[in-house]
Every structure is written in C-alpha cells, then in structure tokens.
Amino acid sequence: MDFAAIDSAITRLGTGRDALIALLQTIQEAYNYLPPEALTYLSQKTGIPEADITGVATFYGQFRLRPAGRHTIKVCVGTACHVKGADRTFEAFQRELGIAPADDTDAAREFTVEKVACLGCCMLAVAVQVDKTIYANVTPTKVPSVLRDIRASLSPDSRTSELPHFRTSSPGAVVRLCACSSCAAAGAADVLREIRRVIHARHLPLLVREVGCTGGSYHAPLMEIAMADGHHFRYGRIRTRDIEPILLEHVRPARLAARLAARLRALAETAFTGGAEEPPLRFPLSVRDQPDACYWTRQQRIATQCAGELPPLDLDDYRARGGFTAYEKCTGGRASPRAATPMPPEQVIAEIEASGLRGRGGGGFPTGRKWRAVAKGGAGISARVDSGGQEFPKRGAYSPPHLAPVIVCNGDEGDPGAFMDRMLLESYPFRVLEGMMIAAHAVGAQEGILYIRHEYPLAVQRIKAAIEMLVAHGVLAVPSQHREDAVRHPLTLRVVEGAGAFVCGEETALLASIEGRRGIPHVRPPYPAERGLHGRPTLVNNVETLALIPWIIREGAENFRAVGTPGSPGTKAFALAGKIERGGLIEVPMGLTLREVVTQIGGIPEGQAFKAVQVGGPSGGCIPAALCDTPVDYEALTHVGGMMGSGGLVVLDATDCMVDIARYFLSFTRLESCGTCTGCRIGTKRMLEILERLCEGKGQPGDLERLERLAQTVREGSICGLGKTATNPVLSTLRHFRDEYEAHARGICPAKKCRALIRYAVTDTCIGCTLCAQACPAEAIAFTPLQRAAIDPALCTTCDICRQLCPAKAIEVLDAQ
C-alpha cells in the first residue's frame, strides 16, 4: 500500500495526539475508508498506540473500517427528513442499486449508501448528499432520476470550464444570489453558473454577487436584482431557463450586436410560443405587499443582520456595514489604522453581563458569567506566573501557551432538525470571528479554535478563507508564529473538523475530541472555565452566541435588553421546518409565542391540521398545538415539557405519529450515547425496545409505566446533558399524547404511520392506469389495464410509491387489523 498521503498529512499536521482525528480524516479521504495497514503505519509514524488509534476510529461516525464505494450517497434521516419519509427514500436507493439490507455498497463498489443524522437542509427534506452535491426533496419516486443525474455528472463530458467574467467599468445593476448549502441543494449553484454564462454571452453590464442567505429557503433559489436607481426586484424558485429572460427584462446588452441577438431571440420566442415564459415567482417591490409578508416582517435580525445583502467573504463590505467596529471599540483600533481608547476586558465582560445574553447552544447559561469565570482563571494563572496580581491579563500580555486561556467556538451542530450554525458560519463568517476576537480580548485568550462538524464543508471552507484574509491584513496571527509577536498579533484562530459524534456538542466531550481522544464527557467540576483544553481555562461558546456579541458591543447592552423578555433578552435563531409552507432560518425576538412562529411565520398548509411542534431536537420535547401559546423563553418552554435546545423547530401534523417520533429520537440518542453511564447506555436501549414493540403492535401490559420509570432512571443516572435530556421526547409525548401510546398498545396507529400497523388498499376512484403496478418494486400489484388495481398485502412492503404516483389519489392507508 502506498502511504504517501499519510506522510504528506503528517508533514502538514504533525504527529501530536491533537492531530489524530485530522490525520484519520485525511486517510479516509485518500482511501475511502481506514485500511488496517494504514492505521498500523500511522501508529509507527506518530508513536500513538494502535489500540488508541482504533479506539478513536471506532468512536466517531465519520470513519469506516471496511471498504466503500467510489462515491457516497448520504441520505439525511434528521427529524424533518424522517417525518417526510427518509427511511423509504433510503430503501429506494438500496433497491435501485441492488444493495442487500445488511450491506451498504453495491457489487461494483460504485456507490455506498448510508444514513446521516442531519445535513442541515431540513427545509428541503428529504435531503441527499452525493459526495459534495446535495439533492433536495428526494422521494422514493425521484430516486431513479437522481441516480441518472449522478451518473451524468460523473461523466467526463459533463465537466465544463469556468467562463471568464465579463467586466464592465459601470455595471448597470447588481445580481445577488445565495449559494449556501441549502440554496445549492435547491439548484442555486446551477443558477449561478447560468447567470455568469448569460452575462458573458450577452455582454450584460451586470455585477454578480454571491451573498449570505436570506433564510427564506422555501423560495430558493432566490435572486435579487438591485438597479442603479435604487429599485430592487426579487425572483424566487427560479430555474436556469428563467435566467436569460429575467436579466434581459432589466438590463440591455452592452454591445449593439448582443442587443440585436437578444431582440431576435425574444421575437422568435413570441412567434413559436406565444410569448416568453413568465418568471416562476416575482415579488412586489414592498415586502409588506407579499403574500408571505409575515415571514419577513415578524422577524428581527441581529445575528443575521444584512441577510441577503452581505457577501460572505467580502471583508471591505463587512467593514462598510459596521463590521469590526465593535472589536475596534474593545481593542483601541487594532483592526484598523484608527486610534481609539480601548475597553478594558472587565468593561467588556460587564457589558455582556448587563445585556443578559444567555448561551444559545441550548443550556441558556449566562454568557457574561461564563466569560468572567474564564477571565478569573486566566488571571489567576498570570498571577502565579508573573506575580503581577492582576485581576485580568493586560492587553497583549504574553502567557506561556500551555497556561493561557483558550476560546472555542462550538459549531458541532449535531441536532437532527437544526441548521442555524451552518447558515451563520456560511453566510456571516466575519461576524462569528469578530465575536470570537472580542471574547478572546475579554478573557485574555491568545488562541481560538472553531470546532465545526465535517458534514458542513462549505462552512469550513468559508471560515478558513475568512481567517486567511484577517491574517493577511495583520489582524490575526499565523498559528505557527512565534508568540513573542503577541502584542502586534494578539490572537490565532484555526479550524478543527468534528468527526461525527453528537455527544461532542457537550463541551467536555468537544474538548476531548480536539485533544484527539474519544469524545467522552467528563464529570464536572472542574468546569472548562477552570480547567479545560490541555488543562487551560477554556471558554466554549456556541456559534449564534458569538454572532450576537458584535451587535451588543456596538449598539449597547440596553438596546439588546429592550428586545425579548426580562429573563430571555434578545433574539433567537430557529431552524423552522416540517409540515409548513415557509421553512428556513428565522430570527425572532424572544417572547414571541410558538403559535405565532408556526402559523404566522411558517404557515400551515391548507387542509392540514397543526398537531404539535418538536422543539430543541433530541434534548427537547413535543409541545401540542393546545399549548403553543407558550412564549419562546427558556423557562416557559421547560415548564410545558420542552426545551429551547439549540433552536430546531419541526412542525408536525395529523399524519405524524407521536410514538414514532419518540422512537426516532430515542434511537438517535441511544446510538450517540458515549456509553460511559450505565443508565444512559442500558436504559435508553431498554426504552427503545419498548417503543419498537409498540410501533410493531406487540406492546405488553405495563409498558407505559416501565417507560416512565426507565426515563427517570436515565435522567438521574447520567453525567452529561445527552443522558439527562434523552428522555424528554418520550416523557413529553407520554404527557401530552398518552392516548396514542394506549392505541399502539392495542395494535392501532391513529396517524397510520407505523408500517407494521397499516395496509394499503385501492379505492373505487381507480382509473386503471397501471402506473402503480409498473412502479411497485415488490410486484404486489397485478398489471390489469383499465381495471381497478388490487394490492396483495402479503407482498406489499408499504414503500408508499404507489400512493405518491397515483394520479387519481385512489390509494388509501388503512389499519392493519
């Protein structure tokens, strides 16, 4: 075996234990899995025991120890995708590729199909990622066409070179388009290429700007044309064929020949089609005149300020819109030539305390209090080293790296149904980094680490690019730089990619992962603020928390407190998805009720009944519609059996089974448990066994009471947040939807969701078109043209393809009994 890739990685990353996960990621990228020979070689080169390397490799979900196909198809089974039928989509991929249920790779080793906890594209469920391309809204019936598109894109003939940009000294307008991960999944990447092609081919005086996401993913791809006279025109759900007519409607070609060609094309379209096709969705000039005005007007943007206008990696534009003003205010103009009086670290911390900001990662711990604890720990170390007795380290003061405080941005957004961190990292990288820089100044840190999950490659790419720009401008130091230069370069920042372990969202497990170990939570105290990464005082803040910091310092704590509620000030970003009309990233003031968020911002589709909202992912609970006048507030949500969590909101309707939802979340937490605590390791397994029996119609007397007792045992016997909150979805559904549990104990699923408890039948409205028979993968429907079809229950696998395809809506779902 050729080990050149490993040697190259070691040269770049080093042989230290904290480089182990990055080294394993490099090996897997090179070989598609972790060959045993490669792990042995890595052990010999680094001196890390092979048993330790294997222990890390088997802990994280990203790593494979058996060969894989040349390309990987990842089917998202996050909450929003689960309720949209992700399991059936996964089965369809296996069926089309001839993969046995017990295997994951086809015979030709072309494709490996696997489930992934969340791709962060919940508003486009079911989401599927193939290598680095994401497909949206993939149902079982669409799987064959997706596979055809995949194979076509892998063909050498499909590769096209990038067109040169047509440059003009005076662009007549600016075209804005977001191509973040979720918008790209909706087709934005293809639209962006087509925009550039048309501009080049027609010599249009246009400037194309790839901007941060508006959050309105239900309209993606969403394009805006900003004219020189100040007018803005927005188009949603655009396709590549819409681009040329839209652009030519607003901008004339720069050259006479191009204008004549465009005119002739328009005349030809009129002659042959009766007129050019109208754009799919054109918005009025005023957002308040839009049918979905509530989606935009009920939001208040702080973390997502300048949404849809700010190019993610345009440093000059970020500064022009107030970026780094807050950092300069804290440090005395360190980010620009302007001189200013710096804010002492104590004053910065006091301002954050006065704002009432609480951690947006789920726990809601007061941010200022955490900062003060880290600063106090760092000051204590400085006092022992320098004997200066300072309460806070002096600005630019140098402490030995093994003792100085360190700051960590927790971007390991592993909650199924959450994508706030991904969109903030992709759309506002400089804002997140500025928040880190302010926090580092406040606590005396000279090193910062952004821990970002590996499923977010675009977020990683943009954050790394933003760091490189700040280094080039002399604002940040190079990580390998000698620390004697610490006064001029006060901080280094670097990215560490997670390897797929939900438990690493817990801060002590996250720090263990950064150190190159299994992500197992530690008993606290000591807290990371006292002794964290490599024994140093460590500040761990969530992405959204850090994105709010610059606004607070720039606008003042009082203005932040004026938003929200007294106990939960400010705004909160939510990933809104599920059975709604308008899904995406929203930012609303705390105190808005769940009902307002769901019905006014999200919107319930006509003919559907709002049943419940799942709040906070695996750590949260299911709140019924009857209790959705509860305000978005840390304490209020806890009172009704929910939890703020990181901010996932998945809306459920009458077709969703609450027992199935509880089973889904418990299967996730059982799989993600690190196994340290007996209650969590064994208790979640026993609870899952009960829930699976209920969903299969095999419930036993006393199951519901056993569930409640086990849930209490798991909660009391776990040391970390995963175990203590793992039972919330079960307890909240038992509390609010006990009648559904009792029905399952009798072998009935009221929502007709659990596949073991339902059967499919054909009604009298069948027109005999035979589409169902032609598409049935189990051959459970006989081919009888112009006759009413019949489904053989002995062969039917309840894959749902027949119901999705039936043009007459003649397939009904009945109780199995």
mmCIF file with all atom_site columns, N, CA and C in Angstrom, residues 77-100:
data_model
loop_
_atom_site.group_PDB
_atom_site.id
_atom_site.type_symbol
_atom_site.label_atom_id
_atom_site.label_alt_id
_atom_site.label_comp_id
_atom_site.label_asym_id
_atom_site.label_entity_id
_atom_site.label_seq_id
_atom_site.pdbx_PDB_ins_code
_atom_site.Cartn_x
_atom_site.Cartn_y
_atom_site.Cartn_z
_atom_site.occupancy
_atom_site.B_iso_or_equiv
_atom_site.pdbx_formal_charge
_atom_site.auth_seq_id
_atom_site.auth_comp_id
_atom_site.auth_asym_id
_atom_site.auth_atom_id
_atom_site.pdbx_PDB_model_num
ATOM 1  N N  . VAL A 1 77  ? -31.456 11.536 7.669  1.00 0.00 ? 77  VAL A N  1
ATOM 2  C CA . VAL A 1 77  ? -32.572 10.987 8.440  1.00 0.00 ? 77  VAL A CA 1
ATOM 3  C C  . VAL A 1 77  ? -32.838 11.872 9.654  1.00 0.00 ? 77  VAL A C  1
ATOM 4  N N  . GLY A 1 78  ? -32.508 13.173 9.517  1.00 0.00 ? 78  GLY A N  1
ATOM 5  C CA . GLY A 1 78  ? -32.837 14.117 10.576 1.00 0.00 ? 78  GLY A CA 1
ATOM 6  C C  . GLY A 1 78  ? -34.332 14.218 10.781 1.00 0.00 ? 78  GLY A C  1
ATOM 7  N N  . THR A 1 79  ? -34.747 14.957 11.783 1.00 0.00 ? 79  THR A N  1
ATOM 8  C CA . THR A 1 79  ? -36.161 14.993 12.168 1.00 0.00 ? 79  THR A CA 1
ATOM 9  C C  . THR A 1 79  ? -37.074 15.367 11.014 1.00 0.00 ? 79  THR A C  1
ATOM 10 N N  . ALA A 1 80  ? -36.765 16.491 10.341 1.00 0.00 ? 80  ALA A N  1
ATOM 11 C CA . ALA A 1 80  ? -37.622 16.937 9.241  1.00 0.00 ? 80  ALA A CA 1
ATOM 12 C C  . ALA A 1 80  ? -37.641 15.920 8.114  1.00 0.00 ? 80  ALA A C  1
ATOM 13 N N  . CYS A 1 81  ? -36.488 15.312 7.832  1.00 0.00 ? 81  CYS A N  1
ATOM 14 C CA . CYS A 1 81  ? -36.432 14.299 6.773  1.00 0.00 ? 81  CYS A CA 1
ATOM 15 C C  . CYS A 1 81  ? -37.147 13.020 7.208  1.00 0.00 ? 81  CYS A C  1
ATOM 16 N N  . HIS A 1 82  ? -37.049 12.688 8.491  1.00 0.00 ? 82  HIS A N  1
ATOM 17 C CA . HIS A 1 82  ? -37.730 11.493 8.991  1.00 0.00 ? 82  HIS A CA 1
ATOM 18 C C  . HIS A 1 82  ? -39.242 11.598 8.799  1.00 0.00 ? 82  HIS A C  1
ATOM 19 N N  . VAL A 1 83  ? -39.815 12.750 9.161  1.00 0.00 ? 83  VAL A N  1
ATOM 20 C CA . VAL A 1 83  ? -41.272 12.884 9.039  1.00 0.00 ? 83  VAL A CA 1
ATOM 21 C C  . VAL A 1 83  ? -41.707 12.988 7.576  1.00 0.00 ? 83  VAL A C  1
ATOM 22 N N  . LYS A 1 84  ? -40.760 13.258 6.670  1.00 0.00 ? 84  LYS A N  1
ATOM 23 C CA . LYS A 1 84  ? -41.089 13.297 5.239  1.00 0.00 ? 84  LYS A CA 1
ATOM 24 C C  . LYS A 1 84  ? -40.804 11.960 4.550  1.00 0.00 ? 84  LYS A C  1
ATOM 25 N N  . GLY A 1 85  ? -40.382 10.927 5.332  1.00 0.00 ? 85  GLY A N  1
ATOM 26 C CA . GLY A 1 85  ? -40.217 9.601  4.763  1.00 0.00 ? 85  GLY A CA 1
ATOM 27 C C  . GLY A 1 85  ? -38.806 9.238  4.357  1.00 0.00 ? 85  GLY A C  1
ATOM 28 N N  . ALA A 1 86  ? -37.802 9.670  5.111  1.00 0.00 ? 86  ALA A N  1
ATOM 29 C CA . ALA A 1 86  ? -36.402 9.406  4.763  1.00 0.00 ? 86  ALA A CA 1
ATOM 30 C C  . ALA A 1 86  ? -36.088 7.911  4.702  1.00 0.00 ? 86  ALA A C  1
ATOM 31 N N  . ASP A 1 87  ? -36.688 7.131  5.595  1.00 0.00 ? 87  ASP A N  1
ATOM 32 C CA . ASP A 1 87  ? -36.412 5.683  5.591  1.00 0.00 ? 87  ASP A CA 1
ATOM 33 C C  . ASP A 1 87  ? -36.819 5.048  4.262  1.00 0.00 ? 87  ASP A C  1
ATOM 34 N N  . ARG A 1 88  ? -37.935 5.480  3.715  1.00 0.00 ? 88  ARG A N  1
ATOM 35 C CA . ARG A 1 88  ? -38.387 4.927  2.440  1.00 0.00 ? 88  ARG A CA 1
ATOM 36 C C  . ARG A 1 88  ? -37.462 5.370  1.297  1.00 0.00 ? 88  ARG A C  1
ATOM 37 N N  . THR A 1 89  ? -36.959 6.599  1.375  1.00 0.00 ? 89  THR A N  1
ATOM 38 C CA . THR A 1 89  ? -36.007 7.068  0.363  1.00 0.00 ? 89  THR A CA 1
ATOM 39 C C  . THR A 1 89  ? -34.719 6.261  0.427  1.00 0.00 ? 89  THR A C  1
ATOM 40 N N  . PHE A 1 90  ? -34.256 5.983  1.639  1.00 0.00 ? 90  PHE A N  1
ATOM 41 C CA . PHE A 1 90  ? -33.048 5.173  1.816  1.00 0.00 ? 90  PHE A CA 1
ATOM 42 C C  . PHE A 1 90  ? -33.248 3.777  1.224  1.00 0.00 ? 90  PHE A C  1
ATOM 43 N N  . GLU A 1 91  ? -34.392 3.176  1.507  1.00 0.00 ? 91  GLU A N  1
ATOM 44 C CA . GLU A 1 91  ? -34.690 1.846  0.971  1.00 0.00 ? 91  GLU A CA 1
ATOM 45 C C  . GLU A 1 91  ? -34.745 1.871  -0.556 1.00 0.00 ? 91  GLU A C  1
ATOM 46 N N  . ALA A 1 92  ? -35.248 2.970  -1.117 1.00 0.00 ? 92  ALA A N  1
ATOM 47 C CA . ALA A 1 92  ? -35.339 3.073  -2.574 1.00 0.00 ? 92  ALA A CA 1
ATOM 48 C C  . ALA A 1 92  ? -33.949 3.103  -3.209 1.00 0.00 ? 92  ALA A C  1
ATOM 49 N N  . PHE A 1 93  ? -32.993 3.804  -2.590 1.00 0.00 ? 93  PHE A N  1
ATOM 50 C CA . PHE A 1 93  ? -31.621 3.811  -3.103 1.00 0.00 ? 93  PHE A CA 1
ATOM 51 C C  . PHE A 1 93  ? -31.024 2.408  -3.040 1.00 0.00 ? 93  PHE A C  1
ATOM 52 N N  . GLN A 1 94  ? -31.224 1.729  -1.897 1.00 0.00 ? 94  GLN A N  1
ATOM 53 C CA . GLN A 1 94  ? -30.709 0.363  -1.792 1.00 0.00 ? 94  GLN A CA 1
ATOM 54 C C  . GLN A 1 94  ? -31.319 -0.542 -2.863 1.00 0.00 ? 94  GLN A C  1
ATOM 55 N N  . ARG A 1 95  ? -32.608 -0.392 -3.088 1.00 0.00 ? 95  ARG A N  1
ATOM 56 C CA . ARG A 1 95  ? -33.315 -1.240 -4.039 1.00 0.00 ? 95  ARG A CA 1
ATOM 57 C C  . ARG A 1 95  ? -32.830 -0.964 -5.472 1.00 0.00 ? 95  ARG A C  1
ATOM 58 N N  . GLU A 1 96  ? -32.713 0.293  -5.845 1.00 0.00 ? 96  GLU A N  1
ATOM 59 C CA . GLU A 1 96  ? -32.301 0.652  -7.199 1.00 0.00 ? 96  GLU A CA 1
ATOM 60 C C  . GLU A 1 96  ? -30.867 0.214  -7.484 1.00 0.00 ? 96  GLU A C  1
ATOM 61 N N  . LEU A 1 97  ? -30.018 0.202  -6.452 1.00 0.00 ? 97  LEU A N  1
ATOM 62 C CA . LEU A 1 97  ? -28.606 -0.159 -6.636 1.00 0.00 ? 97  LEU A CA 1
ATOM 63 C C  . LEU A 1 97  ? -28.346 -1.639 -6.357 1.00 0.00 ? 97  LEU A C  1
ATOM 64 N N  . GLY A 1 98  ? -29.386 -2.382 -5.978 1.00 0.00 ? 98  GLY A N  1
ATOM 65 C CA . GLY A 1 98  ? -29.233 -3.807 -5.721 1.00 0.00 ? 98  GLY A CA 1
ATOM 66 C C  . GLY A 1 98  ? -28.421 -4.108 -4.478 1.00 0.00 ? 98  GLY A C  1
ATOM 67 N N  . ILE A 1 99  ? -28.551 -3.261 -3.463 1.00 0.00 ? 99  ILE A N  1
ATOM 68 C CA . ILE A 1 99  ? -27.803 -3.445 -2.218 1.00 0.00 ? 99  ILE A CA 1
ATOM 69 C C  . ILE A 1 99  ? -28.686 -4.176 -1.209 1.00 0.00 ? 99  ILE A C  1
ATOM 70 N N  . ALA A 1 100 ? -28.180 -5.256 -0.646 1.00 0.00 ? 100 ALA A N  1
ATOM 71 C CA . ALA A 1 100 ? -28.937 -6.019 0.349  1.00 0.00 ? 100 ALA A CA 1
ATOM 72 C C  . ALA A 1 100 ? -29.111 -5.186 1.618  1.00 0.00 ? 100 ALA A C  1
#
